[in-house]
Amino acid sequence: MSFLYENLFALTWQQVTMWVIGGILIYLAIEKDMEPSLLLPIGFGAILANLPFSGAVSQYINGVFQEGPLSTLYDAGIANELFPLLLFIGIGAMCDFGPLLSNPTLMMFGAAAQFGIFFTFCIASMFFPVNDAASIATIGAADGPTAIVVAQKLHSTYLSPIMVAAYSYMALVPIIQPPVIKLLTTRKERLIRMDYEPKDVSRVTRILFPIIITVIAGLISPASVSLVGFLMFGNLLKECGVLNGLSDTAQGAMANMITLLLGITVASQMQAEHFLQVDTLMILGLGLFAFVFDTAGGVLFAKFLNIFLKKKVNPMIGAAGISAFPMSGRIIHKMGLEEDNQNFLLMHSMGVNVSGQIASVIAGGLIMSFFM
Amino acid sequence: MNFTPLNFVLNLPYLLKGELGLFTALGLIALSTIVLSIIFEEKK
């Protein structure tokens, strides 16, 4: 009868702690609606991977190697970066670059709002080896797939905490960004209205845009080609107008399928012995730091531009350059309405937000170019 | 985990290089987009 309770005696407090963490992630996903498509699979997977002698993950039991399906999925889809890159096709197909094409100068805010990545790298390098520090800093890209690809390419040993931090903080953007923005702007600045004059963007421009981005990003940062290329391929599917079926599949069924597998597969790396370390807390802290400084970088850049501009920009839109598409753009719009219910910043903030998506991918490529 | 404060200073050039690379790439993309919009202006 010992088989009924011997596994219970093998349970450790660390595994129970991971169940609690898994439970919190599931709670946040269901009750708080925070990135449920990722936090729920990650939370459940964390419980699955931390049962004593779990058959879900590969491990040696009594000296015999037993293959677990989550580990198999990890090798097939994350260790070779396949899942995040495929997900990028879906994200590209979801992105509407229209507001950005109407006003290309918004692109510069995306560049400024990646400041947190590089600054966090400098901070993290005081505590971690360069490859790990660079991977941790990429949490600030507010872009899960980019964080995974960079951490994999740089052979970081902290993939699971990096992923958990990246996706959790993306879900927490509505809580993280507003206080930072309010701290750095005056009410007068937040009340600045911006006229939106939509320009007609030709179909040829929309089609050539993803191709040009891929070529320019590839020439400046060759390592970013896989990231930018897949993102822009997805966008080309959408904009070409003759592959609507493929575009719909990429942004619907395929993106959902990959998201489902990505979350639960990442959790295979959340085994207590690897996850419950002081380093994990440090990574969570540094990830938050990167988000805060990205937001600050975007806002301060907008304030800097206002010194020279006759027609002032609302500095809040700079914060949308953090990526986290489309959540960040919507938050800025909402903040604008809270200050003045006739101040519609949505198209500007969305333009900056998609530029942040492009900039974060290029930033990931630059990080890889520097340290690979 | 070792605490090496000097690494902060040693790695600051990457902050400059990174932001310079980003502004160059996005500046070129913005410029190309403006040129594209002029060349392929929507006919009404």
Short mmCIF file of C-alpha atoms in Angstrom, two decimals:
data_model
loop_
_atom_site.label_atom_id
_atom_site.label_comp_id
_atom_site.label_asym_id
_atom_site.label_seq_id
_atom_site.Cartn_x
_atom_site.Cartn_y
_atom_site.Cartn_z
CA MET A 1 0.00 0.00 0.00
CA SER A 2 3.07 2.25 0.28
CA PHE A 3 2.60 3.39 -3.35
CA LEU A 4 -0.41 5.42 -2.17
CA TYR A 5 1.63 7.72 0.05
CA GLU A 6 5.33 7.39 -0.91
CA ASN A 7 5.01 10.23 -3.45
CA LEU A 8 3.47 12.41 -0.75
CA PHE A 9 6.60 11.97 1.38
CA ALA A 10 8.74 12.99 -1.60
CA LEU A 11 6.98 16.37 -1.71
CA THR A 12 9.22 19.32 -0.78
CA TRP A 13 8.27 22.77 0.53
CA GLN A 14 9.84 24.25 -2.60
CA GLN A 15 7.40 22.31 -4.78
CA VAL A 16 4.47 23.47 -2.65
CA THR A 17 5.74 27.06 -3.03
CA MET A 18 5.68 26.58 -6.80
CA TRP A 19 2.07 25.35 -6.56
CA VAL A 20 1.25 28.59 -4.74
CA ILE A 21 3.02 30.62 -7.45
CA GLY A 22 1.13 28.63 -10.10
CA GLY A 23 -2.11 29.29 -8.22
CA ILE A 24 -1.40 33.03 -8.07
CA LEU A 25 -0.75 33.13 -11.83
CA ILE A 26 -4.03 31.28 -12.49
CA TYR A 27 -5.85 33.67 -10.12
CA LEU A 28 -4.39 36.73 -11.89
CA ALA A 29 -5.36 35.26 -15.27
CA ILE A 30 -8.96 34.43 -14.33
CA GLU A 31 -9.94 37.01 -11.72
CA LYS A 32 -7.86 39.98 -12.87
CA ASP A 33 -7.90 39.15 -16.60
CA MET A 34 -4.13 39.68 -16.83
CA GLU A 35 -2.75 38.11 -20.04
CA PRO A 36 -4.96 35.04 -19.34
CA SER A 37 -3.88 33.25 -22.50
CA LEU A 38 -0.34 33.03 -21.11
CA LEU A 39 -0.55 33.27 -17.35
CA LEU A 40 -3.14 30.48 -17.08
CA PRO A 41 -1.10 27.89 -19.03
CA ILE A 42 2.10 28.99 -17.25
CA GLY A 43 0.38 28.73 -13.86
CA PHE A 44 -1.08 25.31 -14.53
CA GLY A 45 2.19 24.11 -16.04
CA ALA A 46 4.06 25.27 -12.92
CA ILE A 47 1.89 22.97 -10.82
CA LEU A 48 2.25 20.15 -13.35
CA ALA A 49 6.05 20.39 -13.40
CA ASN A 50 6.34 20.45 -9.62
CA LEU A 51 4.55 17.28 -8.65
CA PRO A 52 6.97 14.74 -7.15
CA PHE A 53 8.39 12.55 -9.96
CA SER A 54 6.17 14.42 -12.42
CA GLY A 55 5.71 12.47 -15.63
CA ALA A 56 5.19 15.77 -17.47
CA VAL A 57 8.88 16.71 -17.45
CA SER A 58 11.94 14.64 -18.36
CA GLN A 59 13.91 13.38 -15.38
CA TYR A 60 15.86 10.45 -13.99
CA ILE A 61 13.76 8.30 -11.69
CA ASN A 62 15.64 5.50 -9.91
CA GLY A 63 18.49 5.99 -12.39
CA VAL A 64 16.23 5.55 -15.40
CA PHE A 65 15.66 8.46 -17.80
CA GLN A 66 12.00 9.20 -18.42
CA GLU A 67 10.96 11.55 -21.19
CA GLY A 68 8.22 14.05 -20.29
CA PRO A 69 5.93 15.64 -22.91
CA LEU A 70 6.51 19.19 -21.66
CA SER A 71 10.27 18.75 -22.03
CA THR A 72 9.75 17.29 -25.51
CA LEU A 73 7.66 20.32 -26.47
CA TYR A 74 10.34 22.60 -25.01
CA ASP A 75 13.04 20.99 -27.16
CA ALA A 76 10.81 21.08 -30.23
CA GLY A 77 9.54 24.63 -29.94
CA ILE A 78 11.45 26.84 -27.54
CA ALA A 79 15.02 25.55 -27.44
CA ASN A 80 15.18 26.17 -31.21
CA GLU A 81 13.12 29.44 -30.97
CA LEU A 82 10.43 28.06 -33.30
CA PHE A 83 7.34 28.93 -31.20
CA PRO A 84 8.23 32.59 -30.53
CA LEU A 85 9.15 33.17 -34.16
CA LEU A 86 5.94 31.60 -35.44
CA LEU A 87 4.04 33.72 -32.95
CA PHE A 88 5.68 36.77 -34.51
CA ILE A 89 3.96 35.98 -37.84
CA GLY A 90 0.65 36.21 -36.02
CA ILE A 91 1.59 39.44 -34.25
CA GLY A 92 2.72 40.95 -37.57
CA ALA A 93 -0.62 40.03 -39.13
CA MET A 94 -2.42 41.72 -36.20
CA CYS A 95 -0.44 44.99 -36.44
CA ASP A 96 -1.97 47.90 -38.29
CA PHE A 97 0.83 50.29 -39.22
CA GLY A 98 -1.67 52.80 -40.67
CA PRO A 99 -1.34 55.47 -37.93
CA LEU A 100 2.45 55.15 -38.11
CA LEU A 101 2.49 55.43 -41.91
CA SER A 102 0.34 58.56 -41.60
CA ASN A 103 2.92 60.13 -39.33
CA PRO A 104 6.32 58.34 -39.67
CA THR A 105 8.05 60.72 -37.25
CA LEU A 106 6.26 58.86 -34.41
CA MET A 107 8.85 56.12 -35.09
CA MET A 108 11.43 58.00 -33.01
CA PHE A 109 9.43 57.50 -29.81
CA GLY A 110 9.82 53.75 -30.21
CA ALA A 111 13.61 54.16 -30.25
CA ALA A 112 13.61 56.39 -27.16
CA ALA A 113 11.40 54.04 -25.18
CA GLN A 114 13.91 51.20 -25.45
CA PHE A 115 16.27 53.16 -23.16
CA GLY A 116 15.30 50.94 -20.24
CA ILE A 117 16.65 47.84 -21.99
CA PHE A 118 20.17 49.18 -22.39
CA PHE A 119 20.23 50.96 -19.04
CA THR A 120 19.02 47.84 -17.26
CA PHE A 121 21.72 45.87 -19.03
CA CYS A 122 24.35 48.15 -17.45
CA ILE A 123 22.76 47.66 -14.02
CA ALA A 124 22.31 43.90 -14.43
CA SER A 125 25.91 43.48 -15.58
CA MET A 126 27.00 44.41 -12.04
CA PHE A 127 25.37 41.20 -10.77
CA PHE A 128 25.19 38.75 -13.67
CA PRO A 129 27.46 37.55 -16.50
CA VAL A 130 27.07 39.60 -19.70
CA ASN A 131 24.90 37.04 -21.57
CA ASP A 132 22.48 36.74 -18.65
CA ALA A 133 22.45 40.51 -18.02
CA ALA A 134 21.60 41.17 -21.68
CA SER A 135 18.83 38.55 -21.62
CA ILE A 136 17.37 39.96 -18.40
CA ALA A 137 17.45 43.50 -19.83
CA THR A 138 15.38 42.32 -22.81
CA ILE A 139 12.42 41.88 -20.44
CA GLY A 140 12.14 45.64 -20.99
CA ALA A 141 11.28 44.99 -24.63
CA ALA A 142 7.78 44.25 -23.24
CA ASP A 143 7.67 41.58 -25.86
CA GLY A 144 7.67 37.93 -24.73
CA PRO A 145 8.84 36.31 -27.99
CA THR A 146 11.82 38.70 -28.27
CA ALA A 147 12.80 37.97 -24.66
CA ILE A 148 12.70 34.21 -25.34
CA VAL A 149 14.71 34.39 -28.56
CA VAL A 150 17.41 36.61 -27.04
CA ALA A 151 17.70 34.45 -23.90
CA GLN A 152 17.97 31.32 -26.04
CA LYS A 153 20.50 32.76 -28.48
CA LEU A 154 22.66 34.04 -25.63
CA HIS A 155 22.37 30.71 -23.79
CA SER A 156 21.03 32.33 -20.66
CA THR A 157 20.43 30.00 -17.74
CA TYR A 158 17.48 32.12 -16.58
CA LEU A 159 14.97 31.55 -19.38
CA SER A 160 12.01 30.65 -17.17
CA PRO A 161 12.17 33.62 -14.76
CA ILE A 162 12.82 35.92 -17.74
CA MET A 163 9.71 34.64 -19.48
CA VAL A 164 7.55 34.79 -16.39
CA ALA A 165 8.74 38.35 -15.71
CA ALA A 166 8.25 39.45 -19.35
CA TYR A 167 4.68 38.18 -19.58
CA SER A 168 3.67 39.16 -16.04
CA TYR A 169 4.91 42.73 -16.45
CA MET A 170 3.21 43.01 -19.85
CA ALA A 171 0.01 42.16 -18.04
CA LEU A 172 0.87 44.73 -15.36
CA VAL A 173 1.45 47.60 -17.81
CA PRO A 174 -1.81 49.33 -16.68
CA ILE A 175 -0.44 49.37 -13.13
CA ILE A 176 3.24 50.14 -13.87
CA GLN A 177 2.99 52.92 -16.46
CA PRO A 178 0.46 55.49 -15.12
CA PRO A 179 2.36 56.40 -11.91
CA VAL A 180 5.65 56.78 -13.81
CA ILE A 181 3.97 58.98 -16.44
CA LYS A 182 2.27 61.14 -13.79
CA LEU A 183 5.52 61.51 -11.90
CA LEU A 184 7.32 62.83 -14.98
CA THR A 185 4.64 65.12 -16.43
CA THR A 186 2.68 68.11 -15.24
CA ARG A 187 -1.11 68.27 -15.55
CA LYS A 188 -0.65 71.04 -18.14
CA GLU A 189 1.47 68.68 -20.26
CA ARG A 190 -1.04 65.85 -19.91
CA LEU A 191 -3.76 68.19 -21.18
CA ILE A 192 -1.95 68.93 -24.46
CA ARG A 193 -4.27 68.10 -27.32
CA MET A 194 -2.95 66.64 -30.54
CA ASP A 195 -4.86 66.98 -33.79
CA TYR A 196 -5.12 63.86 -35.86
CA GLU A 197 -5.00 64.45 -39.57
CA PRO A 198 -5.19 61.03 -41.18
CA LYS A 199 -3.44 60.81 -44.52
CA ASP A 200 -4.40 58.33 -47.16
CA VAL A 201 -1.71 55.68 -47.32
CA SER A 202 -1.46 53.93 -50.67
CA ARG A 203 -1.60 50.14 -50.92
CA VAL A 204 1.87 50.09 -52.51
CA THR A 205 3.30 51.92 -49.46
CA ARG A 206 1.62 49.46 -47.08
CA ILE A 207 3.06 46.53 -49.05
CA LEU A 208 6.57 47.95 -49.40
CA PHE A 209 6.75 49.06 -45.73
CA PRO A 210 7.35 45.58 -44.19
CA ILE A 211 9.88 44.73 -46.90
CA ILE A 212 11.83 47.95 -46.36
CA ILE A 213 11.86 47.51 -42.57
CA THR A 214 13.24 43.98 -42.96
CA VAL A 215 16.01 45.14 -45.29
CA ILE A 216 17.04 48.17 -43.18
CA ALA A 217 16.91 46.27 -39.87
CA GLY A 218 18.81 43.39 -41.47
CA LEU A 219 21.56 45.67 -42.76
CA ILE A 220 22.01 47.47 -39.42
CA SER A 221 21.50 44.48 -37.15
CA PRO A 222 21.74 41.16 -39.03
CA ALA A 223 20.91 39.21 -35.88
CA SER A 224 17.48 40.84 -35.82
CA VAL A 225 16.49 39.42 -39.20
CA SER A 226 14.78 36.34 -37.79
CA LEU A 227 12.70 38.47 -35.42
CA VAL A 228 11.94 41.38 -37.76
CA GLY A 229 11.57 39.10 -40.77
CA PHE A 230 8.86 36.92 -39.23
CA LEU A 231 7.03 39.95 -37.82
CA MET A 232 7.06 41.72 -41.17
CA PHE A 233 6.18 38.55 -43.09
CA GLY A 234 3.00 38.40 -41.01
CA ASN A 235 2.28 42.03 -41.81
CA LEU A 236 2.90 41.46 -45.52
CA LEU A 237 0.36 38.60 -45.47
CA LYS A 238 -2.17 41.07 -44.09
CA GLU A 239 -1.38 44.00 -46.36
CA CYS A 240 -0.94 42.21 -49.69
CA GLY A 241 -4.70 41.74 -49.91
CA VAL A 242 -4.54 38.44 -51.76
CA LEU A 243 -3.83 36.12 -48.81
CA ASN A 244 -6.67 36.96 -46.45
CA GLY A 245 -7.14 33.32 -45.53
CA LEU A 246 -3.49 32.95 -44.48
CA SER A 247 -3.58 36.29 -42.67
CA ASP A 248 -6.70 35.29 -40.73
CA THR A 249 -5.12 31.94 -39.82
CA ALA A 250 -1.87 33.60 -38.73
CA GLN A 251 -3.55 36.11 -36.41
CA GLY A 252 -6.25 33.71 -35.23
CA ALA A 253 -5.86 29.97 -35.12
CA MET A 254 -2.07 29.82 -35.46
CA ALA A 255 -1.35 32.54 -32.90
CA ASN A 256 -3.77 30.90 -30.45
CA MET A 257 -2.24 27.47 -30.97
CA ILE A 258 1.32 28.71 -30.45
CA THR A 259 0.30 30.80 -27.42
CA LEU A 260 -1.33 27.75 -25.87
CA LEU A 261 1.76 25.60 -26.36
CA LEU A 262 4.18 28.39 -25.45
CA GLY A 263 2.73 29.03 -22.01
CA ILE A 264 2.53 25.47 -20.80
CA THR A 265 5.91 24.59 -22.35
CA VAL A 266 7.66 27.47 -20.62
CA ALA A 267 6.31 26.15 -17.34
CA SER A 268 8.36 22.99 -17.85
CA GLN A 269 11.35 25.14 -16.92
CA MET A 270 9.74 26.29 -13.67
CA GLN A 271 10.88 23.38 -11.57
CA ALA A 272 11.40 24.47 -7.97
CA GLU A 273 15.12 23.68 -7.82
CA HIS A 274 15.81 26.01 -10.77
CA PHE A 275 13.20 28.70 -10.07
CA LEU A 276 13.29 29.32 -6.31
CA GLN A 277 16.56 31.21 -6.09
CA VAL A 278 17.62 34.69 -5.00
CA ASP A 279 18.56 35.27 -8.65
CA THR A 280 14.91 34.92 -9.65
CA LEU A 281 13.90 37.75 -7.31
CA MET A 282 16.72 39.86 -8.73
CA ILE A 283 15.50 39.16 -12.28
CA LEU A 284 11.93 40.12 -11.37
CA GLY A 285 13.24 43.36 -9.83
CA LEU A 286 15.43 44.18 -12.82
CA GLY A 287 12.56 43.46 -15.22
CA LEU A 288 10.38 45.96 -13.39
CA PHE A 289 13.25 48.44 -13.47
CA ALA A 290 13.52 48.02 -17.27
CA PHE A 291 9.78 48.67 -17.74
CA VAL A 292 9.93 51.81 -15.58
CA PHE A 293 12.96 53.23 -17.40
CA ASP A 294 11.51 52.40 -20.83
CA THR A 295 8.41 54.39 -19.91
CA ALA A 296 10.55 57.22 -18.55
CA GLY A 297 12.74 57.21 -21.69
CA GLY A 298 9.72 57.66 -23.96
CA VAL A 299 8.12 60.40 -21.85
CA LEU A 300 11.35 62.36 -21.36
CA PHE A 301 12.15 62.16 -25.08
CA ALA A 302 8.75 63.69 -25.87
CA LYS A 303 9.39 66.45 -23.32
CA PHE A 304 12.78 67.07 -24.92
CA LEU A 305 11.22 67.37 -28.38
CA ASN A 306 8.67 69.85 -27.03
CA ILE A 307 11.51 72.28 -26.31
CA PHE A 308 11.98 72.63 -30.09
CA LEU A 309 8.51 71.98 -31.46
CA LYS A 310 6.00 74.74 -32.15
CA LYS A 311 3.13 72.28 -32.16
CA LYS A 312 3.68 70.44 -28.88
CA VAL A 313 3.16 66.70 -28.46
CA ASN A 314 1.48 65.24 -25.41
CA PRO A 315 4.46 63.64 -23.61
CA MET A 316 2.31 60.75 -22.45
CA ILE A 317 2.35 59.24 -25.95
CA GLY A 318 6.11 58.66 -25.58
CA ALA A 319 5.36 55.97 -23.00
CA ALA A 320 3.49 53.90 -25.60
CA GLY A 321 6.83 53.27 -27.34
CA ILE A 322 7.44 50.52 -24.79
CA SER A 323 5.75 47.99 -27.15
CA ALA A 324 3.27 45.83 -25.14
CA PHE A 325 0.97 46.24 -28.13
CA PRO A 326 -1.88 47.27 -27.98
CA MET A 327 -2.26 47.64 -24.21
CA SER A 328 0.15 50.52 -23.76
CA GLY A 329 -1.44 52.58 -26.56
CA ARG A 330 -4.88 52.13 -25.01
CA ILE A 331 -3.68 53.13 -21.54
CA ILE A 332 -2.24 56.40 -22.82
CA HIS A 333 -5.52 57.13 -24.60
CA LYS A 334 -7.43 56.38 -21.39
CA MET A 335 -5.13 58.60 -19.33
CA GLY A 336 -5.66 61.42 -21.81
CA LEU A 337 -9.44 61.07 -21.48
CA GLU A 338 -9.19 61.03 -17.67
CA GLU A 339 -7.49 64.43 -17.77
CA ASP A 340 -9.75 65.88 -20.48
CA ASN A 341 -12.70 63.93 -21.85
CA GLN A 342 -12.27 65.57 -25.25
CA ASN A 343 -8.60 64.70 -25.65
CA PHE A 344 -8.41 61.74 -28.04
CA LEU A 345 -4.86 60.45 -28.20
CA LEU A 346 -5.66 56.94 -29.46
CA MET A 347 -4.34 57.20 -33.02
CA HIS A 348 -1.11 58.89 -31.89
CA SER A 349 -0.52 56.45 -29.04
CA MET A 350 -1.26 53.46 -31.30
CA GLY A 351 1.19 54.80 -33.89
CA VAL A 352 3.86 55.07 -31.20
CA ASN A 353 2.87 51.67 -29.84
CA VAL A 354 3.45 49.86 -33.16
CA SER A 355 6.73 51.74 -33.58
CA GLY A 356 7.64 50.33 -30.15
CA GLN A 357 6.87 46.86 -31.47
CA ILE A 358 9.35 47.38 -34.33
CA ALA A 359 11.91 49.09 -32.08
CA SER A 360 11.82 46.36 -29.42
CA VAL A 361 12.51 43.70 -32.03
CA ILE A 362 15.42 45.70 -33.46
CA ALA A 363 16.71 46.31 -29.91
CA GLY A 364 16.63 42.54 -29.33
CA GLY A 365 18.60 42.09 -32.55
CA LEU A 366 21.16 44.70 -31.50
CA ILE A 367 21.60 42.99 -28.12
CA MET A 368 22.22 39.71 -29.94
CA SER A 369 24.67 41.39 -32.34
CA PHE A 370 26.62 42.78 -29.39
CA PHE A 371 26.92 39.62 -27.34
CA MET A 372 26.60 36.56 -29.58
CA MET B 1 26.23 36.05 -8.32
CA ASN B 2 29.10 38.51 -7.85
CA PHE B 3 28.67 42.23 -7.31
CA THR B 4 31.02 44.09 -9.68
CA PRO B 5 30.12 47.82 -9.78
CA LEU B 6 32.83 48.55 -12.33
CA ASN B 7 30.86 46.58 -14.95
CA PHE B 8 28.24 49.35 -14.98
CA VAL B 9 30.79 51.86 -16.27
CA LEU B 10 32.45 49.36 -18.60
CA ASN B 11 29.13 48.53 -20.24
CA LEU B 12 27.84 52.10 -20.62
CA PRO B 13 29.13 52.26 -24.24
CA TYR B 14 26.53 49.58 -25.10
CA LEU B 15 23.83 51.99 -23.93
CA LEU B 16 25.11 54.57 -26.41
CA LYS B 17 25.67 52.06 -29.21
CA GLY B 18 22.23 50.53 -28.69
CA GLU B 19 20.32 53.81 -28.72
CA LEU B 20 22.40 55.07 -31.66
CA GLY B 21 21.64 51.88 -33.60
CA LEU B 22 17.93 52.17 -32.81
CA PHE B 23 17.65 55.84 -33.76
CA THR B 24 19.59 55.18 -36.99
CA ALA B 25 17.44 52.19 -37.96
CA LEU B 26 14.14 53.83 -37.10
CA GLY B 27 15.22 57.14 -38.61
CA LEU B 28 16.03 55.39 -41.90
CA ILE B 29 12.71 53.54 -41.80
CA ALA B 30 10.82 56.79 -41.12
CA LEU B 31 12.67 58.52 -43.96
CA SER B 32 11.98 55.65 -46.37
CA THR B 33 8.32 55.73 -45.39
CA ILE B 34 8.10 59.45 -46.11
CA VAL B 35 9.75 58.93 -49.50
CA LEU B 36 7.41 56.01 -50.27
CA SER B 37 4.38 58.10 -49.36
CA ILE B 38 5.52 60.85 -51.73
CA ILE B 39 6.28 58.45 -54.61
CA PHE B 40 3.15 56.35 -54.22
CA GLU B 41 0.73 59.05 -53.15
CA GLU B 42 -2.88 57.85 -53.16
CA LYS B 43 -4.62 59.15 -56.27
CA LYS B 44 -8.06 60.58 -55.53
#
